[in-house]
XYZ file of N, CA and C in Angstrom:
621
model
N 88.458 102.128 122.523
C 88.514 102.971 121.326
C 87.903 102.234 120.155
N 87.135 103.129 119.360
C 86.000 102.227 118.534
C 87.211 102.488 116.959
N 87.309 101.694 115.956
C 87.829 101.558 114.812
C 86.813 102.421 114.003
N 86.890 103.580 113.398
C 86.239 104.056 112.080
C 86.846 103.032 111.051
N 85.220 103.700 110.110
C 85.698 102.622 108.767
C 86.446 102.358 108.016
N 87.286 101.298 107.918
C 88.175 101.480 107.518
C 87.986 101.021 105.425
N 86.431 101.212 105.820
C 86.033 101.319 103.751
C 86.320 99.891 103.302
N 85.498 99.912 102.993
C 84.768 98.473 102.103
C 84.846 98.434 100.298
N 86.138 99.582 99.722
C 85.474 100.215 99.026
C 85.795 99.397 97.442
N 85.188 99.718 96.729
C 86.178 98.838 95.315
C 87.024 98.811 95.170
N 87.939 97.424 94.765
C 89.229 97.613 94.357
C 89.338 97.689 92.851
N 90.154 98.306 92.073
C 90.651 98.411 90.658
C 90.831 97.162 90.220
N 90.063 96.911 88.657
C 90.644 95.409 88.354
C 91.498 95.302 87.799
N 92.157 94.186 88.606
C 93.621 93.989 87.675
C 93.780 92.034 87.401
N 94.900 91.881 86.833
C 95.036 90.378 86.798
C 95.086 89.745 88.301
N 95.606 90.606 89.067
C 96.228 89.407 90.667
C 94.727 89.668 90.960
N 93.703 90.973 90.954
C 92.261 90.482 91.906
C 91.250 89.987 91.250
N 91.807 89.354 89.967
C 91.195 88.429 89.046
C 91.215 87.530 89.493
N 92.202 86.856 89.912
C 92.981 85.950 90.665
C 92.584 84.890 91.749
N 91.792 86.273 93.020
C 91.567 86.147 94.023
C 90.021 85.641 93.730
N 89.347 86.022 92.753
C 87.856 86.121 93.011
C 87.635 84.704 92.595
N 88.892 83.905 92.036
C 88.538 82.811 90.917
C 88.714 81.542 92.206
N 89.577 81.981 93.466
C 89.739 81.024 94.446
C 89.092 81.028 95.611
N 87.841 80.112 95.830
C 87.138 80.081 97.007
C 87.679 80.234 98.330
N 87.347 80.339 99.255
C 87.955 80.410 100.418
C 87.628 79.546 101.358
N 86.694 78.376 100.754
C 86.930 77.447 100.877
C 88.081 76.368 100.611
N 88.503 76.299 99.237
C 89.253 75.798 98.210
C 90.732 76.345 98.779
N 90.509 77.832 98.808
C 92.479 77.885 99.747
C 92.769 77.794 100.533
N 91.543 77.381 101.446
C 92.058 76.647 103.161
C 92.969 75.564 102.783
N 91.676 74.629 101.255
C 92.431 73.033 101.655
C 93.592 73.069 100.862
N 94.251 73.922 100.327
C 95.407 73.715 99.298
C 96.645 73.408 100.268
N 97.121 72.342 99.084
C 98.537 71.710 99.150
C 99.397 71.823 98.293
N 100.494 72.031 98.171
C 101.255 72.294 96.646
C 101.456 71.251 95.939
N 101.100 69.659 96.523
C 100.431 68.518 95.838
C 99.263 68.418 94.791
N 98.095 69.544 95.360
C 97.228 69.710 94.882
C 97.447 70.601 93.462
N 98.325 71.350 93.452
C 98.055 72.445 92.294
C 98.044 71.953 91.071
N 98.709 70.727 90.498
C 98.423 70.406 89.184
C 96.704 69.552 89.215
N 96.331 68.967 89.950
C 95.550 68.271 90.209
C 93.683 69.505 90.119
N 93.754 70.285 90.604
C 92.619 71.090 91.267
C 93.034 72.252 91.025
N 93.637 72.616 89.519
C 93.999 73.988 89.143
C 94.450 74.774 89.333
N 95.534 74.708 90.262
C 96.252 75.789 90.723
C 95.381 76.792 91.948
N 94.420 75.872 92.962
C 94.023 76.672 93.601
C 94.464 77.137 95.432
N 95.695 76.985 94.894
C 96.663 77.753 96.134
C 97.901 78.970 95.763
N 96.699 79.323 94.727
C 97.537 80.536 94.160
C 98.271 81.072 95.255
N 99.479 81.744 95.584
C 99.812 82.521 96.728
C 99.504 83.913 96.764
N 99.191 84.097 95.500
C 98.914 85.878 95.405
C 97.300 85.680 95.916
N 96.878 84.444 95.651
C 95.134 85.382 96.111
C 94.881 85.061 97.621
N 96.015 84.408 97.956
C 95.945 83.285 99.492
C 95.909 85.079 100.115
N 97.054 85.687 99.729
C 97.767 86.986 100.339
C 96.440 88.012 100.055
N 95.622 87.977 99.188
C 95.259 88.973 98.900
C 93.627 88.961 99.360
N 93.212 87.442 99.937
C 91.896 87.487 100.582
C 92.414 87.170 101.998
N 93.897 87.419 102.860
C 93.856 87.751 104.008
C 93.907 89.440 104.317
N 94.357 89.650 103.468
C 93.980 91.445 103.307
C 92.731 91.702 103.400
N 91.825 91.260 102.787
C 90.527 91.505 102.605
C 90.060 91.497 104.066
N 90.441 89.881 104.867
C 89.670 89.521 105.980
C 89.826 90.682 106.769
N 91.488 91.034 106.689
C 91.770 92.182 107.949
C 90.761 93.100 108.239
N 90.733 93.841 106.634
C 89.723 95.198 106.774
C 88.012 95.151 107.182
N 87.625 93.677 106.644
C 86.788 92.967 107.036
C 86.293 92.916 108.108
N 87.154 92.473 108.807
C 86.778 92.235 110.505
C 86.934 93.746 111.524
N 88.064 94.460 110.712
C 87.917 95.647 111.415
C 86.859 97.103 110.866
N 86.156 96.520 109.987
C 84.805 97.274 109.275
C 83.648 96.800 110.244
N 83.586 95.106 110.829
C 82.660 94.688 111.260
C 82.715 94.959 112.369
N 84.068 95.463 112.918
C 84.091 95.698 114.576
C 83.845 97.100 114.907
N 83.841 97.925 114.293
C 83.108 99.377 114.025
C 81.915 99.519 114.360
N 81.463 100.372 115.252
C 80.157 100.542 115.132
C 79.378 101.468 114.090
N 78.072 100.764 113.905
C 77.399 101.630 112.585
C 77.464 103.089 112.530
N 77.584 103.438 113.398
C 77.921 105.612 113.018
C 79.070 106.132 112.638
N 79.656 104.835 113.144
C 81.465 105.121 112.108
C 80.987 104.749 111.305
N 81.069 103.690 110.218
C 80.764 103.566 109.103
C 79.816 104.071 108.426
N 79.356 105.190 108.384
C 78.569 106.390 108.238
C 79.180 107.474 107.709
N 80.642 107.828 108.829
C 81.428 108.746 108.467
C 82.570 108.786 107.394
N 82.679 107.080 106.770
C 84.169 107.936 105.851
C 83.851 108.925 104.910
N 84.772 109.797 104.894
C 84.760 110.836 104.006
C 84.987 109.952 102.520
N 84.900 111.292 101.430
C 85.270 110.971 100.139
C 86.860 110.618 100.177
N 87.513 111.569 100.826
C 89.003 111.593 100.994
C 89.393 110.098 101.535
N 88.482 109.864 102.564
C 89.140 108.964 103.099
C 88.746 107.243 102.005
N 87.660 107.661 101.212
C 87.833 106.634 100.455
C 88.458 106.754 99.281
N 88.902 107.529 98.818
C 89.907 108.274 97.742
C 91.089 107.532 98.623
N 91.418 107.702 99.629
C 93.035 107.385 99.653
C 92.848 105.749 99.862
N 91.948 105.340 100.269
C 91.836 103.734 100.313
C 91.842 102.946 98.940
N 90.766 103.851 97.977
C 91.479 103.148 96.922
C 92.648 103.016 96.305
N 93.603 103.990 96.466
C 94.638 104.583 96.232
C 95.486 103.746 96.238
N 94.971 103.293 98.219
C 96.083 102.293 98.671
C 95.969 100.579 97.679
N 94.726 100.766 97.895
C 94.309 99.120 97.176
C 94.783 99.086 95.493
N 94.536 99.850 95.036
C 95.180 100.420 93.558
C 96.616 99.662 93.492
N 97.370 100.753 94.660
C 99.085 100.098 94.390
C 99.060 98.818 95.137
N 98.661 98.388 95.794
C 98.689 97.408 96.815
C 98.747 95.998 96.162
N 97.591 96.206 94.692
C 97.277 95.340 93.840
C 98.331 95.167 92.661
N 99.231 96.598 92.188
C 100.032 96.610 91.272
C 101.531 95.753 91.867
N 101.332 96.211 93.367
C 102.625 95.445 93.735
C 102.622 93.805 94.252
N 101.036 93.632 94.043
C 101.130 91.937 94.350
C 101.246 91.431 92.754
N 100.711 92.267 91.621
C 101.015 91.814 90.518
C 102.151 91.606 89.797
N 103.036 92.714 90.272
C 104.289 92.330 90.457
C 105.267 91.858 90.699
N 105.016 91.183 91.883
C 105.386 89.833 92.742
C 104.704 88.286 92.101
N 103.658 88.348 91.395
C 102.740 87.623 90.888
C 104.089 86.917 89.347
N 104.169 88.240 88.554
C 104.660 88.169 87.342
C 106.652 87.705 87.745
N 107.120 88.209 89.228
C 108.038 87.465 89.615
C 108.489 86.169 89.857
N 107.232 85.553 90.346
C 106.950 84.263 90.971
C 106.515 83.253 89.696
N 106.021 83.694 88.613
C 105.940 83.243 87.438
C 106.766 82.916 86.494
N 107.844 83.826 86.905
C 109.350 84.039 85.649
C 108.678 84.646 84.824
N 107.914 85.542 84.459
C 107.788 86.114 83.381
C 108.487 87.509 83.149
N 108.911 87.738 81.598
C 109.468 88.670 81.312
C 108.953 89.939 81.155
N 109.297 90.891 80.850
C 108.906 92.939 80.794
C 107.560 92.377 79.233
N 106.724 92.621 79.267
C 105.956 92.755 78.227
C 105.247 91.286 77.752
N 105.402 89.946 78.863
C 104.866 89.054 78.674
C 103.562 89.519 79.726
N 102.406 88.415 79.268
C 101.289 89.253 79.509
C 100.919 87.884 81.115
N 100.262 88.487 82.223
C 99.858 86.966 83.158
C 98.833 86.562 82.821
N 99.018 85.253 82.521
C 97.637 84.088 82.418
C 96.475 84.683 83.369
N 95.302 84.888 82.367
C 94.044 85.019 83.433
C 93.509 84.011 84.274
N 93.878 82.810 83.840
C 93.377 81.991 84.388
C 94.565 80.468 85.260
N 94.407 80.220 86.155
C 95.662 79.393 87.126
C 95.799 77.984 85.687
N 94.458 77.684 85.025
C 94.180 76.776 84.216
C 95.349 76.876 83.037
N 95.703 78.206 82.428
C 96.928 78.128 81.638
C 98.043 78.408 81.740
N 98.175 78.321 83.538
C 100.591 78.117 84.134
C 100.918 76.923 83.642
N 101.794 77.137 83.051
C 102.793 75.919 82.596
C 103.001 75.013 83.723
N 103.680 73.989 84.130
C 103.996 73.071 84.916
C 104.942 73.785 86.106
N 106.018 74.080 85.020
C 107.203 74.754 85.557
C 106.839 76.153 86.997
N 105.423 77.261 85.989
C 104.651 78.281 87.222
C 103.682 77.840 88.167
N 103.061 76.257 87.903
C 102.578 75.930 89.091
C 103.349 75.694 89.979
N 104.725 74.842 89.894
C 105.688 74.318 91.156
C 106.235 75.748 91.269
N 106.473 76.861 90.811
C 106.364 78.273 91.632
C 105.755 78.731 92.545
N 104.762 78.260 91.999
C 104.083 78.518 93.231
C 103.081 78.410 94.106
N 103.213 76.701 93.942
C 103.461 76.108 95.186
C 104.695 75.950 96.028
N 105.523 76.377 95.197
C 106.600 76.455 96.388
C 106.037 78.321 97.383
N 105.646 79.218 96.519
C 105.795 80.272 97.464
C 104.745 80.192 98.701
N 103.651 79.538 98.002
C 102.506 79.493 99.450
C 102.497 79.163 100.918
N 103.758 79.110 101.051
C 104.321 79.078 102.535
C 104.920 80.065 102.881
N 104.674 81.370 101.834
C 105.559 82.604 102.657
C 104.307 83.496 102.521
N 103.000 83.176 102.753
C 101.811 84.243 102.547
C 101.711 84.474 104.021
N 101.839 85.646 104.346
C 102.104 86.960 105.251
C 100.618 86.472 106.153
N 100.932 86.338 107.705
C 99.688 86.576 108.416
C 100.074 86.911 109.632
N 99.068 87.495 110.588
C 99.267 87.938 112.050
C 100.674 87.958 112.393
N 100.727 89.046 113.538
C 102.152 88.670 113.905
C 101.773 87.994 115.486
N 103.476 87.779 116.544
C 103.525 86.619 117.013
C 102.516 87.562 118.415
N 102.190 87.006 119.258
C 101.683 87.821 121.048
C 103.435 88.052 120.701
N 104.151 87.629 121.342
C 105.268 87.917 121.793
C 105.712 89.071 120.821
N 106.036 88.663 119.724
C 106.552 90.521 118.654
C 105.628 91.230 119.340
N 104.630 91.602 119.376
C 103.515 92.545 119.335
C 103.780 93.184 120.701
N 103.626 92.297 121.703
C 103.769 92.509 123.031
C 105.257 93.293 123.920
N 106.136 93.155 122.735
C 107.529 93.497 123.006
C 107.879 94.932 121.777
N 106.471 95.723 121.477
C 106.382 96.940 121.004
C 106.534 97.783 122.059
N 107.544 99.440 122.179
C 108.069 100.191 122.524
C 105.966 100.851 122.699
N 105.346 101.052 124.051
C 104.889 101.999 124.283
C 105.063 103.392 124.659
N 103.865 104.261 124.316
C 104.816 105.695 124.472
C 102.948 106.186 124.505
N 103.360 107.617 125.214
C 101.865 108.656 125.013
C 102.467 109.510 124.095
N 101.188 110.250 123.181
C 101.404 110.969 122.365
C 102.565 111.955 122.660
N 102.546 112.715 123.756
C 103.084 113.698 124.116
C 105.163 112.912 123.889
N 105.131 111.695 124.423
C 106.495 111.438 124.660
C 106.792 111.426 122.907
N 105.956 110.732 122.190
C 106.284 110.379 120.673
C 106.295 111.768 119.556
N 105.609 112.819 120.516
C 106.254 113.914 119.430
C 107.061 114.909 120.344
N 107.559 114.564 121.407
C 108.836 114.972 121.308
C 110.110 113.876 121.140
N 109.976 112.896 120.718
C 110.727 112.237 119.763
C 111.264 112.485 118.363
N 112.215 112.756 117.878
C 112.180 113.294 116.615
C 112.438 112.026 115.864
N 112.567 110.868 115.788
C 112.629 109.454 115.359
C 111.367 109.269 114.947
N 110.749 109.604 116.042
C 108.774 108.845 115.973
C 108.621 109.455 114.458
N 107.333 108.395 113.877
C 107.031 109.278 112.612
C 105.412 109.119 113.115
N 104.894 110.137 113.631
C 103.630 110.319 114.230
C 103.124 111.769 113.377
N 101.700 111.240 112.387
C 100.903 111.903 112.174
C 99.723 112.782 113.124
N 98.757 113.092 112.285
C 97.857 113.810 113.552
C 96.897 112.729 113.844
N 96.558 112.177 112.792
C 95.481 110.879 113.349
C 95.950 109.554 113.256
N 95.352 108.505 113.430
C 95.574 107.242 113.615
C 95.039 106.812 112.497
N 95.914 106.210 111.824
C 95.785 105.691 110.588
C 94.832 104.437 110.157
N 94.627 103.882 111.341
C 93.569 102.160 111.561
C 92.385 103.186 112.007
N 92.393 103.331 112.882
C 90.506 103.776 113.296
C 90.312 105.463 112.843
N 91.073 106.555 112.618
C 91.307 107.554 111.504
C 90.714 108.704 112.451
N 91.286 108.219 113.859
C 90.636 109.170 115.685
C 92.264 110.153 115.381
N 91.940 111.381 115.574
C 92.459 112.103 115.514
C 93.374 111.897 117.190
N 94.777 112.017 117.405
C 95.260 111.892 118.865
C 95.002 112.867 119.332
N 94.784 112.438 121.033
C 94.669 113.278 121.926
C 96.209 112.737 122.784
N 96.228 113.776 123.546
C 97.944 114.033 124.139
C 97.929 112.833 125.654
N 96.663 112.241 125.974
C 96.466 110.988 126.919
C 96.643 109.889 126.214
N 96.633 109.876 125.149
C 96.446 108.578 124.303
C 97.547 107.770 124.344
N 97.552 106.247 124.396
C 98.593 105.207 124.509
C 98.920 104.906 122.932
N 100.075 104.999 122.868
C 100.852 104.310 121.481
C 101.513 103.071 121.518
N 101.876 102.860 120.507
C 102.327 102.057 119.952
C 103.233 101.812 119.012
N 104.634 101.934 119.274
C 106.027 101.708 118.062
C 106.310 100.972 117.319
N 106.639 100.770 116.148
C 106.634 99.989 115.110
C 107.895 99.958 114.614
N 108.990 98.646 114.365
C 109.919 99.384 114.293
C 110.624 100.119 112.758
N 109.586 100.476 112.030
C 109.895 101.223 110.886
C 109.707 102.562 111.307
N 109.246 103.214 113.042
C 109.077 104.180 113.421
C 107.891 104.726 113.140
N 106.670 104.039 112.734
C 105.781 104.631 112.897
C 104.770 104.102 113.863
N 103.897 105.046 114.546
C 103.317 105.146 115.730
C 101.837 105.169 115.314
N 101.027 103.989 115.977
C 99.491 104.395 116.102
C 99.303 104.049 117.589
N 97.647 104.304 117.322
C 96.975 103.580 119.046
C 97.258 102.474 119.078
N 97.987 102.050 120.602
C 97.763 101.114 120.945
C 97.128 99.529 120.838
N 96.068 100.289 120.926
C 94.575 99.272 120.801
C 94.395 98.843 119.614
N 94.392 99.893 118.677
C 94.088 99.788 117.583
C 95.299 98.667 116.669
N 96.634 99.440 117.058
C 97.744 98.573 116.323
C 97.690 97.310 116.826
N 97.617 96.864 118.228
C 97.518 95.533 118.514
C 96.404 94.674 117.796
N 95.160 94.938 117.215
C 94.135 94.457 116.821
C 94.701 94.313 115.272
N 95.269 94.991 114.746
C 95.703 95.467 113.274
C 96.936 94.429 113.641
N 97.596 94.108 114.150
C 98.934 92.869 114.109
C 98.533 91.630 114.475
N 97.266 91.442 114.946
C 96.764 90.401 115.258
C 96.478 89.647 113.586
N 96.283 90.514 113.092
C 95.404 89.764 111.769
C 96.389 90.227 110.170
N 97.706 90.837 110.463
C 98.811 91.180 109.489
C 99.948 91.841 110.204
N 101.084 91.024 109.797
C 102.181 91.760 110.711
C 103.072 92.853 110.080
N 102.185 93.435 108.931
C 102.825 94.667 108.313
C 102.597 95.922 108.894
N 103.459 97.008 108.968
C 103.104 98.115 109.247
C 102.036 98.537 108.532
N 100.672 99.346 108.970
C 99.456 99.915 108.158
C 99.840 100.607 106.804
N 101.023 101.276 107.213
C 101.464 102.581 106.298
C 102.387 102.409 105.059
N 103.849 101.745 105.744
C 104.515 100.899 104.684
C 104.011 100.103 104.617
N 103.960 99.197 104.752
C 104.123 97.597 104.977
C 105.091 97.222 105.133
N 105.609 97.535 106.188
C 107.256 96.967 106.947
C 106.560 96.191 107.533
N 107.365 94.584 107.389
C 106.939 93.672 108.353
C 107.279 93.820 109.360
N 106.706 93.214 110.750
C 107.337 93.163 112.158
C 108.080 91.747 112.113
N 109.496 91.898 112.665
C 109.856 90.564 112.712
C 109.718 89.933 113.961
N 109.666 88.472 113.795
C 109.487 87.750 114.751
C 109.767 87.244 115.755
């Protein structure tokens, strides 16, 4: 089963994807929370989190073949920004948590002006930035065919597949999540390989 595009498309600027653009990906491989007063704070955790997001869609844009990526609709890039929109408000949020900052204090544009006190923030958080989940979680997902998952009244199964955006057919292999929502197979295993959040919420899978 081939992945449609899953859109490449702009994200809204905000302070956290200010953030991200300012830290190489070179530079947040080598970060240490030793390093952050030293080399500017460049293990931000919000942009660590927010250019493995990137990679995901990345790799599953590149694993598409070119006539999918041909087809997203307007809609379908309308709701992608949508997603990236809040996606970004709620890492900024977490951003302005991890900072201690208060309702109407504004975030530093730059890692160059955190106080002492918001760098050892966070470097302490950069050990909880979200990646792949385990073979074993993944592998110990509840399979099901379409047909069994909508006569499930638990399942929360749409009409299409939310990662490659293939409308189901009633042969098709699934895949359970346990926030109850259901994609392909194929597709969800490739999509947990590289983030262990649900596509839809972002319920993590635990480990």
């Amino acid at each position: 089963m081939s992945v449609a595009s899953p859109a490449m498309s702009p994200a809204v600027s905000s302070p956290a994807s200010a953030l991200m653009m300012e830290c190489s990906p070179a530079k947040l491989d080598q970060v240490t929370p030793q390093t952050l007063t030293d080399e500017d704070a460049e293990s931000v955790a919000l942009a660590l989190r927010l250019q493995e997001e990137e990679r995901a869609y990345a790799r599953l844009w590149m694993a598409s073949p070119p006539q999918d990526r041909q087809e997203q609709s307007p809609e379908d890039e309308e709701s992608l920004a949508l997603a990236i929109c809040l996606q970004q408000e709620e890492d900024e949020a977490q951003l302005r948590a991890t900072l201690g900052l208060d309702d109407g204090e504004e975030v530093p544009g730059s890692p160059s002006n955190y106080s002492y006190e918001q760098l050892l923030r966070l470097g302490e958080s950069v050990g909880t930035v979200s990646k792949g989940a385990s073979s074993e979680a993944i592998g110990a997902l509840q399979r099901m065919s379409v047909i069994e998952a909508r006569n499930e009244a638990s399942v929360l199964l749409g009409d299409q597949c939310s990662i490659c955006r293939m409308e189901y057919e009633d042969e098709d292999e699934l895949q359970l999540l346990p926030c109850k929502h259901c994609e392909h197979a194929e597709c969800l295993t490739q999509w947990l390989k590289m983030s262990k959040c649900c596509p839809l919420c972002q319920a993590e899978l635990p480990a």
